[in-house]
Short mmCIF file of C-alpha atoms and ligand atoms in Angstrom, two decimals:
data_model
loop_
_atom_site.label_atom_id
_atom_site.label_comp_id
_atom_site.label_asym_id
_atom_site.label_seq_id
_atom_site.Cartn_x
_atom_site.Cartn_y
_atom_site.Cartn_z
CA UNK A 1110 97.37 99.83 125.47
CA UNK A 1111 97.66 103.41 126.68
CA UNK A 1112 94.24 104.68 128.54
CA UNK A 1113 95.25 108.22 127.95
CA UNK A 1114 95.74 109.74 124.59
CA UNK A 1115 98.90 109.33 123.04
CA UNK A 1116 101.25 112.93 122.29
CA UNK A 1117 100.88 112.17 118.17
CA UNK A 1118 100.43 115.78 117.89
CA UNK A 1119 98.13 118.37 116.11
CA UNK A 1120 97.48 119.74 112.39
CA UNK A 1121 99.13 123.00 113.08
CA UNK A 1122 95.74 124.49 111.12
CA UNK A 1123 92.52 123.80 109.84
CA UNK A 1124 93.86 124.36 106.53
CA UNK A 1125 96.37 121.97 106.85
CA UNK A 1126 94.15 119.51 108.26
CA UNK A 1127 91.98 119.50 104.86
CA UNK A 1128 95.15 119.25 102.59
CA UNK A 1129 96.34 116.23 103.88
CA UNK A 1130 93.04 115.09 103.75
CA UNK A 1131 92.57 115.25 100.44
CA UNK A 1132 96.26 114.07 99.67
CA UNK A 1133 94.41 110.88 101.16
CA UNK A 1134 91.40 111.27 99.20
CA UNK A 1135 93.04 112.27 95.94
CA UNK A 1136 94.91 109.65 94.25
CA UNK A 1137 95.59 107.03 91.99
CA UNK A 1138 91.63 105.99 92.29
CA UNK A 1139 90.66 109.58 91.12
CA UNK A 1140 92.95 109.55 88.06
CA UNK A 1141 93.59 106.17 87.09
CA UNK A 1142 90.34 104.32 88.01
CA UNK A 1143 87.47 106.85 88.18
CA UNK A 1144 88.28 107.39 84.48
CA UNK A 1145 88.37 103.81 83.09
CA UNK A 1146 85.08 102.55 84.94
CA UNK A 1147 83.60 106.22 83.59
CA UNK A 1148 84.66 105.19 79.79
CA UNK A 1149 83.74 101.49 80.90
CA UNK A 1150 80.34 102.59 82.54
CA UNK A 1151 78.53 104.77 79.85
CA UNK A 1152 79.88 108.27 80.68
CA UNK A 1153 77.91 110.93 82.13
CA UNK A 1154 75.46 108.89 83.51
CA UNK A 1155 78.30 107.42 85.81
CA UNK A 1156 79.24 110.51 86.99
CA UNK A 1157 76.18 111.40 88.12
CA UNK A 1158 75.19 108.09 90.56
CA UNK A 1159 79.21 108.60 91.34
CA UNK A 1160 78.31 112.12 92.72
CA UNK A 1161 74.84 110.90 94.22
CA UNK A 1162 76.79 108.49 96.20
CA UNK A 1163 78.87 110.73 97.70
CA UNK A 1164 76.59 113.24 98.33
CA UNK A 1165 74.39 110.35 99.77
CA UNK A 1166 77.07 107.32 101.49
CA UNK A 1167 80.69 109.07 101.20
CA UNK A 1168 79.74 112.63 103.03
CA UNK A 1169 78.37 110.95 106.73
CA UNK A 1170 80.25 108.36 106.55
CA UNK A 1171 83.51 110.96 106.33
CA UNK A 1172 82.09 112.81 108.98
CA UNK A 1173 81.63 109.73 110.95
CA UNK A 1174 85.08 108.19 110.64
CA UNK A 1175 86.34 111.82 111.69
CA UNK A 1176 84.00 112.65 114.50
CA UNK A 1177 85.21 108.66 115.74
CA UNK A 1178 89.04 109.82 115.01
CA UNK A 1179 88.71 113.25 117.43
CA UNK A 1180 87.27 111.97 120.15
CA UNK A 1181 89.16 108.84 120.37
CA UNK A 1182 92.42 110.54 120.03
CA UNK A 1183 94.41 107.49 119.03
CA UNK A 1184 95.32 105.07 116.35
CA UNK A 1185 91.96 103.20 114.94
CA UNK A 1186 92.32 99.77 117.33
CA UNK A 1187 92.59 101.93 120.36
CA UNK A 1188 90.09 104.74 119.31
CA UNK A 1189 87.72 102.22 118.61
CA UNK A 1190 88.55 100.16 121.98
CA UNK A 1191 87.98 103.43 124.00
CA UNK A 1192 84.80 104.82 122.35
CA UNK A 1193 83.22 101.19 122.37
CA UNK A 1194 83.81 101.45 126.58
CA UNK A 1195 82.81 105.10 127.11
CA UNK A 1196 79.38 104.05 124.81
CA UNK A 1197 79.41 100.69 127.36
CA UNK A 1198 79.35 98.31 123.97
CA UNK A 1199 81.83 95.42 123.27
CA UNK A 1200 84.99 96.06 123.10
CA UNK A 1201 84.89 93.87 119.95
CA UNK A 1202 83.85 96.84 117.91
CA UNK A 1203 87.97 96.97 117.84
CA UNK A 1204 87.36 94.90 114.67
CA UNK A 1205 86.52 98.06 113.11
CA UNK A 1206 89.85 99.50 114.07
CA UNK A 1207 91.82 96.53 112.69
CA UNK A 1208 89.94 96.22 109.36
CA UNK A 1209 91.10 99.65 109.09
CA UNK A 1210 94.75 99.16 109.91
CA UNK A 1211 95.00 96.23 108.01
CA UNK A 1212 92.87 97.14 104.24
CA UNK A 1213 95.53 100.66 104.41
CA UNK A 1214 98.75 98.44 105.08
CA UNK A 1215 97.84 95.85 102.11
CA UNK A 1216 96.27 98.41 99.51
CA UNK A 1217 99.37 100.23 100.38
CA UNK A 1218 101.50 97.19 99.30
CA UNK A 1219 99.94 97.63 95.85
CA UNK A 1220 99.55 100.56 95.36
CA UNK A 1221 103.46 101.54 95.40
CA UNK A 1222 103.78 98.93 92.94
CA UNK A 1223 101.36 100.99 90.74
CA UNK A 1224 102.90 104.35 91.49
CA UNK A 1225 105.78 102.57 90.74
CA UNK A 1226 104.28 102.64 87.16
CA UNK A 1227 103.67 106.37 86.93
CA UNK A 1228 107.21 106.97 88.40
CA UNK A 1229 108.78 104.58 85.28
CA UNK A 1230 106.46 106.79 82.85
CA UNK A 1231 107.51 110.11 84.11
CA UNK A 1232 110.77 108.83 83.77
CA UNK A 1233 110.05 107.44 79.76
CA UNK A 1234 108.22 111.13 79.28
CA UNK A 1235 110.78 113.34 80.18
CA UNK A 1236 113.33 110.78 78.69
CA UNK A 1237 111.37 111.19 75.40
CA UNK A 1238 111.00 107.44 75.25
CA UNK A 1239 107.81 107.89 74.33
CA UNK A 1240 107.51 109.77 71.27
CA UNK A 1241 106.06 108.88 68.24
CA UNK A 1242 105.07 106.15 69.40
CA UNK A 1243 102.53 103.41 67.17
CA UNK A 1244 100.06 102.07 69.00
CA UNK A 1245 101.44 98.49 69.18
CA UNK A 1246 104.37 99.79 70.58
CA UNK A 1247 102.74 101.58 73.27
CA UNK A 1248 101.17 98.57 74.29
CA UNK A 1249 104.28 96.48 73.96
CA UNK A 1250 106.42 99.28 76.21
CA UNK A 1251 103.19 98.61 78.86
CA UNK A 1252 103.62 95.13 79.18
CA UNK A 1253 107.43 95.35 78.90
CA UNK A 1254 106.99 97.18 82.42
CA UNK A 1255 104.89 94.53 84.03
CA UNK A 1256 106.78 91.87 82.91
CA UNK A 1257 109.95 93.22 83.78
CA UNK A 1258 110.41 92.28 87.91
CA UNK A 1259 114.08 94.27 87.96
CA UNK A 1260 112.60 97.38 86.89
CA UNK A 1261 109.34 97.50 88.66
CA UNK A 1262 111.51 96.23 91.92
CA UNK A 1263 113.12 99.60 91.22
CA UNK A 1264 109.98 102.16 91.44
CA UNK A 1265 108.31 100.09 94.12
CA UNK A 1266 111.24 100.34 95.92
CA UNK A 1267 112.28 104.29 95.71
CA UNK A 1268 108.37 104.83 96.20
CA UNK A 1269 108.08 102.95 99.17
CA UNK A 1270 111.73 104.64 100.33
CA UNK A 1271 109.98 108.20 99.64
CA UNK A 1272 107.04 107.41 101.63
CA UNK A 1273 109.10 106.07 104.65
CA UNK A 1274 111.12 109.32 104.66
CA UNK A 1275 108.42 111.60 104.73
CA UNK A 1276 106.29 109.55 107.56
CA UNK A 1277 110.11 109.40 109.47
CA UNK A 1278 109.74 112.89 109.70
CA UNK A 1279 106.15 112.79 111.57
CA UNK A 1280 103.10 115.21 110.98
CA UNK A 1281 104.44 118.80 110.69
CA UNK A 1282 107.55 118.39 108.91
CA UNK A 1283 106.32 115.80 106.72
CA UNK A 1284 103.11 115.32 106.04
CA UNK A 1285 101.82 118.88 106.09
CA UNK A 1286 105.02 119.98 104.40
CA UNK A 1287 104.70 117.72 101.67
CA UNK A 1288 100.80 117.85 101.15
CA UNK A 1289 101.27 121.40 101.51
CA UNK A 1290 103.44 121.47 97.66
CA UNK A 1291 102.23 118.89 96.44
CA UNK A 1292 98.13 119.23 96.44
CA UNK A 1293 97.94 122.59 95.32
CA UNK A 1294 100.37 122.13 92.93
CA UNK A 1295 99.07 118.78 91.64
CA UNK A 1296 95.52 120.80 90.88
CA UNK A 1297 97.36 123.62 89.13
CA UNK A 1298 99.05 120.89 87.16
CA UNK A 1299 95.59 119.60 86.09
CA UNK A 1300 94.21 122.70 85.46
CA UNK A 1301 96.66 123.20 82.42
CA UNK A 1302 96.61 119.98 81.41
CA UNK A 1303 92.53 121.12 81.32
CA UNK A 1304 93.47 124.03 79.05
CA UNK A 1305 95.40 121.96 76.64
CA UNK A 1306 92.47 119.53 76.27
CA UNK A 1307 90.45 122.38 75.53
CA UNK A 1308 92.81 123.29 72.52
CA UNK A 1309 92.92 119.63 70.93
CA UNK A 1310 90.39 118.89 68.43
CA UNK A 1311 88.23 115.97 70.37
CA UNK A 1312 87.49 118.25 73.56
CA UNK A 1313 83.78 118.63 72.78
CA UNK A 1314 83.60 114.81 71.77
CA UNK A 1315 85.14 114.56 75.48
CA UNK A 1316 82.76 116.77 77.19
CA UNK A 1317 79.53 115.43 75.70
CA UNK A 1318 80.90 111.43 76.88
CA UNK A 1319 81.70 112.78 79.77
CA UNK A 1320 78.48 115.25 81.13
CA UNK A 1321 75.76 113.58 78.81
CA UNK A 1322 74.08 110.93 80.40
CA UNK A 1323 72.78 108.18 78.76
CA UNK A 1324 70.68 107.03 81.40
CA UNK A 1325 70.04 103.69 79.46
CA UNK A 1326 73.62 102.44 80.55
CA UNK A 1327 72.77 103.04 84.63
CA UNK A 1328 72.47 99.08 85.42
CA UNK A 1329 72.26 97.67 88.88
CA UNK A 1330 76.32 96.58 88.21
CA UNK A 1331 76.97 100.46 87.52
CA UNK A 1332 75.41 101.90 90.56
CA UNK A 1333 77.57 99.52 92.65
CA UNK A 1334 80.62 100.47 90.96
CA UNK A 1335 79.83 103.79 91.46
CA UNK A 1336 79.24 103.60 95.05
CA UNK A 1337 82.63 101.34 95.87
CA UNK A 1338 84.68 103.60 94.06
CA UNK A 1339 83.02 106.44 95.94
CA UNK A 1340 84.39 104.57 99.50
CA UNK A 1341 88.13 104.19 97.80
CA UNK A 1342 88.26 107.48 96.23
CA UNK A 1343 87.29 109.36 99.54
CA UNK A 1344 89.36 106.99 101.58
CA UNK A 1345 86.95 105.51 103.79
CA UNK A 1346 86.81 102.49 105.62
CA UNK A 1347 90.30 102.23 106.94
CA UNK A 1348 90.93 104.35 109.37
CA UNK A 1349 93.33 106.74 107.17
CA UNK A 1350 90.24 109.08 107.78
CA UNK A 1351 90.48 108.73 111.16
CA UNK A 1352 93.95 108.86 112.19
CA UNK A 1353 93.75 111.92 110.38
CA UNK A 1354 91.03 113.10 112.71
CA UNK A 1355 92.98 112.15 115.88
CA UNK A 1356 94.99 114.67 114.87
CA UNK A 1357 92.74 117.67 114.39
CA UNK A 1358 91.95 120.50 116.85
CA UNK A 1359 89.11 120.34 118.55
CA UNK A 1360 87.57 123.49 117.61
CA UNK A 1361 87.89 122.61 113.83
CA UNK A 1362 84.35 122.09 111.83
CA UNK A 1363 84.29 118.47 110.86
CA UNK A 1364 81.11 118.83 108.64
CA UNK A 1365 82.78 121.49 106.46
CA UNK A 1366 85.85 119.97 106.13
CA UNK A 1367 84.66 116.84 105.34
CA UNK A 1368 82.25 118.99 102.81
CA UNK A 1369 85.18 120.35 101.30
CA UNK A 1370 87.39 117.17 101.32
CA UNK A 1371 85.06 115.54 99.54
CA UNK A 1372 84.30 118.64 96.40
CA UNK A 1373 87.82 118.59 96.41
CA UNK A 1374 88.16 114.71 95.76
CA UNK A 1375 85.40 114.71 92.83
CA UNK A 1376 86.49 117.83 91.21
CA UNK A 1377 90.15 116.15 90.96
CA UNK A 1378 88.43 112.85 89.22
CA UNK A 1379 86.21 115.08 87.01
CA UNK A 1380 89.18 117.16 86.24
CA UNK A 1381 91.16 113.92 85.30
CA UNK A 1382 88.41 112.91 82.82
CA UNK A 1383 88.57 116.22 81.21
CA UNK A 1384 92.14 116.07 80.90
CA UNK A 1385 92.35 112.50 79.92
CA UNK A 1386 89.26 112.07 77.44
CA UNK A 1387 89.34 114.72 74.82
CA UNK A 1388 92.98 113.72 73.95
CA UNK A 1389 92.13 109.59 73.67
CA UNK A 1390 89.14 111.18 71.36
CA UNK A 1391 91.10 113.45 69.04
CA UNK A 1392 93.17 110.27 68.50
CA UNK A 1393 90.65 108.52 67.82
CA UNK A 1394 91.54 105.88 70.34
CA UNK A 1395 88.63 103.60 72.41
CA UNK A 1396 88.03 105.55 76.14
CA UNK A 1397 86.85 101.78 77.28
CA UNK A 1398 90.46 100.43 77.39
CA UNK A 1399 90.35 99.70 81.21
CA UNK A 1400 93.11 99.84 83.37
CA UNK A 1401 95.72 100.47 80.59
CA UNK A 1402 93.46 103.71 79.76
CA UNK A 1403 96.19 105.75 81.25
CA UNK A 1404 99.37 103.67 80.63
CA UNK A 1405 98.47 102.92 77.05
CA UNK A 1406 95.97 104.68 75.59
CA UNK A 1407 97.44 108.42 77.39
CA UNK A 1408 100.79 107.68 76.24
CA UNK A 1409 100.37 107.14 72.77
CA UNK A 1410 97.85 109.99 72.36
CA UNK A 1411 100.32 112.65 73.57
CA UNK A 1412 103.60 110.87 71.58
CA UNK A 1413 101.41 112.34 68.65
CA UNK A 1414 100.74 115.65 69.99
CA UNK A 1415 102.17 119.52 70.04
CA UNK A 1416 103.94 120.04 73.17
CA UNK A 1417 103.07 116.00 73.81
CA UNK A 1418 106.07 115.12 75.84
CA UNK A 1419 105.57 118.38 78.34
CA UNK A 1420 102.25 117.51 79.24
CA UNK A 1421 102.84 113.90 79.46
CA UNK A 1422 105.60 114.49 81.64
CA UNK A 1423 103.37 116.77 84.06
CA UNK A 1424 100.65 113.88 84.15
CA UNK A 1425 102.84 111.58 85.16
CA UNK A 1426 104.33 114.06 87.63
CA UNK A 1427 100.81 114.55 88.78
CA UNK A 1428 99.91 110.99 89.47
CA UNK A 1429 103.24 110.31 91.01
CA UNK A 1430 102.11 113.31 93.68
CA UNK A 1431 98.47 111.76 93.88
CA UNK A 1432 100.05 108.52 95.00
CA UNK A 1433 102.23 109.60 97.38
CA UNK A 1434 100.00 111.76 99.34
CA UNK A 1435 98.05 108.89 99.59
CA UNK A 1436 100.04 106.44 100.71
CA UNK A 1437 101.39 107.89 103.65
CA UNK A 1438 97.77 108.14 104.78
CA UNK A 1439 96.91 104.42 104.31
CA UNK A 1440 99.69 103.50 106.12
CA UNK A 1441 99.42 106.48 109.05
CA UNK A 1442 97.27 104.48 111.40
CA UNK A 1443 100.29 101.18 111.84
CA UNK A 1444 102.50 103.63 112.76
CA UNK A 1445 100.27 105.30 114.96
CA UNK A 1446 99.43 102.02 116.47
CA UNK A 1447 102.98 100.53 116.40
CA UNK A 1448 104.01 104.00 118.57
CA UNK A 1449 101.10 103.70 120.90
CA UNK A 1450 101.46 100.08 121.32
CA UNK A 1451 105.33 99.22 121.21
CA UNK A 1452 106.39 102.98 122.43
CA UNK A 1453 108.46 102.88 118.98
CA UNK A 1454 110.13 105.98 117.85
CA UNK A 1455 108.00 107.53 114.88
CA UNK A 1456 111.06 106.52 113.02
CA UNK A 1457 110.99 103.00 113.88
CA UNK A 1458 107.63 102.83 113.68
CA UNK A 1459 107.58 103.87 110.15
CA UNK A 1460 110.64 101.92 108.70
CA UNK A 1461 109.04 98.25 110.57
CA UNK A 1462 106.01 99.20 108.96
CA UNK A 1463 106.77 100.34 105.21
CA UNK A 1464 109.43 97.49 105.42
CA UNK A 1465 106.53 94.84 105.55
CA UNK A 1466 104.74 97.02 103.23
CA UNK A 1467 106.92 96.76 100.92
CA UNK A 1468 108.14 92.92 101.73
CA UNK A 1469 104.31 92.17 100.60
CA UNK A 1470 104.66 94.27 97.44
CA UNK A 1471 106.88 91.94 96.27
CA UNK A 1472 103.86 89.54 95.57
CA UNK A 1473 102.15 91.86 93.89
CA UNK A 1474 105.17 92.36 91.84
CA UNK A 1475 105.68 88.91 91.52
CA UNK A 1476 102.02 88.24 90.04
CA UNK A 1477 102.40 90.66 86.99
CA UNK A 1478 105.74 89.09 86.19
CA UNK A 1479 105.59 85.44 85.94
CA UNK A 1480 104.31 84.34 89.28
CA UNK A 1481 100.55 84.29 88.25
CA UNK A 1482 100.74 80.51 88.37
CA UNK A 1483 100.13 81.21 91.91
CA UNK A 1484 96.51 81.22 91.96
CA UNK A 1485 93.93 80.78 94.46
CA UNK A 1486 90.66 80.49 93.46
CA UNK A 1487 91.52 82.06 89.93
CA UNK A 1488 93.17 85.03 91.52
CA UNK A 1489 96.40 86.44 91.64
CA UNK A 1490 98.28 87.37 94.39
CA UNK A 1491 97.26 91.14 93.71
CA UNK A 1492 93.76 89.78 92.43
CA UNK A 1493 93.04 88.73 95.47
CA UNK A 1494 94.43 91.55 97.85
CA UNK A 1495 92.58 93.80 95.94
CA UNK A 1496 89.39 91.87 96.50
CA UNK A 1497 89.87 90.90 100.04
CA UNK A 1498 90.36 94.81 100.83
CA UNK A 1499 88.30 96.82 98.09
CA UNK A 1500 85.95 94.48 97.99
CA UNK A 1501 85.65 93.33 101.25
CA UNK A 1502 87.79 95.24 104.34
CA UNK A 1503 86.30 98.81 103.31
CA UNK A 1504 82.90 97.87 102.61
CA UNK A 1505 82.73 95.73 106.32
CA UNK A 1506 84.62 98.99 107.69
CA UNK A 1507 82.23 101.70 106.50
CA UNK A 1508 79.36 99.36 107.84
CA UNK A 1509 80.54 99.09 111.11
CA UNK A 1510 81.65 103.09 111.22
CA UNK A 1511 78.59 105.03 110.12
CA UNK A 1512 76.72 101.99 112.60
CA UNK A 1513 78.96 102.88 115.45
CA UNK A 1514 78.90 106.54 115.20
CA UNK A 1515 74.84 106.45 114.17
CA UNK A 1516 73.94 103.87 116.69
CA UNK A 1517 76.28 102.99 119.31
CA UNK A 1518 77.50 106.64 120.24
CA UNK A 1519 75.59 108.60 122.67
CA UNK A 1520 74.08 111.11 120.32
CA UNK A 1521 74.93 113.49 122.98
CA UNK A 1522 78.65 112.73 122.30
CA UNK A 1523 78.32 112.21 118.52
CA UNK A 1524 76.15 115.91 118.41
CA UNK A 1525 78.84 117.72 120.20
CA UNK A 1526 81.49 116.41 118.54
CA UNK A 1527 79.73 117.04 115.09
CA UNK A 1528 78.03 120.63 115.95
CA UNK A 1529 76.28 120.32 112.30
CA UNK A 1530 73.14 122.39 113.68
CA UNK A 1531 70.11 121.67 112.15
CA UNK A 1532 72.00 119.44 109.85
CA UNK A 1533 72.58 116.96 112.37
CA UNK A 1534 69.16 115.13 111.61
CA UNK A 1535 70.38 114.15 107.84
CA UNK A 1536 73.64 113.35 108.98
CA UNK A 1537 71.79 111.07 111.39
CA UNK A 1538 69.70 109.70 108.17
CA UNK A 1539 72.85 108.92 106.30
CA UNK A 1540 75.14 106.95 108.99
CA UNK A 1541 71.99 105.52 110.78
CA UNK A 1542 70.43 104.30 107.32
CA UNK A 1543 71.27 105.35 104.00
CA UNK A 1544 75.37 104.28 104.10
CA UNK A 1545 74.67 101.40 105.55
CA UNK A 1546 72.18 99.53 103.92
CA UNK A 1547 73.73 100.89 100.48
CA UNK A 1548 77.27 99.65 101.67
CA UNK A 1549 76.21 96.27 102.27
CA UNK A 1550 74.70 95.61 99.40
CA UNK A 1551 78.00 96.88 97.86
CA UNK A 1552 79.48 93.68 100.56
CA UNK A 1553 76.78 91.44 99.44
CA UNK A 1554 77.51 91.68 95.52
CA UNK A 1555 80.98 91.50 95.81
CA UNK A 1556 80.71 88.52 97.67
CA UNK A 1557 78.56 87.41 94.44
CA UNK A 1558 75.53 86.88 97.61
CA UNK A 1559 72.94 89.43 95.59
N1 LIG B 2483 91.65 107.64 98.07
C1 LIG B 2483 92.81 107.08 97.47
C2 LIG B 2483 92.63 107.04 95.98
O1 LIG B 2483 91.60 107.46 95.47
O2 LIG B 2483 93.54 106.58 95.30
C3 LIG B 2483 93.15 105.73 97.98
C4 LIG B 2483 93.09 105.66 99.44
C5 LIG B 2483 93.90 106.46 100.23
C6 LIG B 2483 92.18 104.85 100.01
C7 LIG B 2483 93.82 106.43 101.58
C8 LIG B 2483 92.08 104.81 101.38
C9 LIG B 2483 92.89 105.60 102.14
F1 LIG B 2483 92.78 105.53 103.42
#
């Protein structure tokens, strides 16, 4: 390993800096999970503990894995490995760095099969494959797709291809370019798909599930749903965060980006539910249809719609640029440590590592089509990748984060890096206490310990 920072490069702007940012936070968790746990999880009174947790957890713990990311300079194992010696800890606090590393390559693995998805429906949309269709059918044409290895081989594969050639071409020319398109126009996108809600007949049935709370449904399982999807939706806990702030300029405000990251990441998922549940209500359909909500239930309410197709096409368009901007920051930090530690090419660097990326997709592949006879423990191959990391890597990661930067920092270092001001004390509050004794109960339950 390198002592002295690596020559990665630099956002070229602050600007840029929170785009990509929230190309990381903003994807396939804001629009296709933060809506089905909402219509599973009683409605508005979700959204609020969702926006209480990352007011409370998500915001330090985004600062922290930042502040961690500038001053270390370097790809997660090696930031961590240098900050742990300049605080004089162990230099096992590396851990950290590889949880990080690690959760973003195997989420990544899924979650181009699952963009994969939104790629084949874009495709069925603007094919208009979809219209008219019967509710049976829509169903069928969903499980057609996950049963059918060929096809989904396809998508995974051209997503994971797209996401290699925009890494290949390193920060500037492709990930700033790309984010640059593709996050402002991904919100303009939304915001008409907003305006067409607003026309249909069930937007006020929409709004009330959505803003009312029914504080009756908050349960103890709720609140920690709440809070993990608050850690996946901001991107925490694997170092995407942080690679991200190895790159930034030192004289760049990390509290209000990482204030502005974060409005930006919850007004996407809000703006998804306001898109998304007015249409399932005006055709009558269930909002608590869980992960098919947008596969199944979206489909088949725009195939009976004015001007359906067009706005299911720019959905899926939509989702197809949330996923991508995403990926290529969960898989940032292996390339960044593959350069550092091999002296790869960026090039190389990014085709060994989306090639095993996508070698592992091929499991999850394999366990919607047939291969879930492979079990272990009652899981799935993607069952249990999903658990290991959601459930697992990102809660352990955001522990040991908001406890390095709260605890094992110099707060000299950590308030200088930071410069919140008088703010610094309840940024202090949050990392030292608040995120993690809420995160590990999040670890705890999922481990079914509490
Ligand atoms: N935040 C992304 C989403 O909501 O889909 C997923 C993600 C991206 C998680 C990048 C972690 C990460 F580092």
């Amino acid at each position: 390993m390198s002592e002295s920072p690596q020559h990665h490069g630099q956002w070229s702007s602050r600007i840029a800096f929170i785009i990509a940012a929230s190309g990381s936070a903003i994807g396939l968790g804001n629009i296709w999970k933060f809506p089905y746990l909402l219509g599973e999880n009683g409605g508005g009174a979700f959204v609020l503990v969702y926006i209480a947790c990352v007011i409370g957890i998500g915001l330090p713990i985004m600062m922290a894995e930042t502040m961690i990311g500038r001053r270390g300079q370097r790809s997660p194992i090696h930031t961590m490995t240098v900050l742990a010696k300049e605080a004089k800890a162990t230099p096992l606090w590396q851990i950290a760095g590889w949880l990080g590393v690690l959760a973003g390559f195997l989420i990544l693995s899924y979650y181009s099969v699952i963009a994969g998805w939104s790629m084949a429906y874009l495709f069925k949309m603007v094919g208009g494959f979809m219209d008219q269709v019967g509710p049976e059918e829509a169903q069928q044409v969903f499980m057609d797709l996950k049963a059918a290895a060929d096809v989904q081989l396809v998508w995974h594969s051209l997503f994971m291809a797209l996401t290699t050639a925009i890494l290949m071409k390193g920060l500037t020319e492709g990930i700033e370019r790309v984010t640059r398109v593709m996050i402002p126009s991904l919100f303009l996108m939304l915001l008409a798909l907003d305006v067409y809600a607003a026309t249909t007949p069930g937007f006020w049935e929409g709004m009330t599930f959505l803003f009312k709370p029914d504080f009756s449904k908050i349960t103890p399982d709720s609140l920690l749903i709440a809070m993990g999807q608050a850690f996946f939706s901001l991107g925490l806990g694997m170092g995407s965060i942080m690679i991200y702030g190895a790159y930034l300029p030192k004289n760049v405000s990390i509290g209000r980006s990482s204030v502005i990251v974060s409005i930006a990441d919850t007004a996407v998922a809000l703006m998804a539910g306001i898109a998304i549940f007015p249409v399932v209500f005006s055709n009558h359909l269930p909002p608590s249809m869980g992960p098919g909500l947008i596969f199944e239930t979206l489909p088949l309410a725009f195939s009976h719609m004015p001007l359906g197709a067009l706005f299911g096409s720019l959905f899926f368009l939509l989702v197809f640029f949330a996923a991508i901007t995403s990926a290529i920051a969960l898989i940032e930090p292996a390339i960044a440590y593959l350069i550092e530690t091999f002296d790869y090419s960026r090039q190389k660097a990014s085709a060994i590592a989306c090639g095993v990326c996508w070698f592992l997709g091929l499991g999850t592949l394999g366990s919607f089509t047939g291969g879930n006879q492979w079990q272990w423990h009652g899981k799935t191959f993607f069952e249990l990748i999903d658990f290991v990391t959601a459930d697992v890597m990102l809660p352990l990661g955001g522990i040991l984060i908001a406890v390095f930067a709260g605890w094992v920092m110099k707060e000299k270092v950590s308030a200088a890096e930071l410069d919140l001001g008088r703010y610094l004390r309840y940024w202090q509050i949050g990392s030292r206490y608040i995120a993690p004794l809420a995160v590990t109960l999040i670890l705890l339950k999922a481990l079914g310990l509490f």
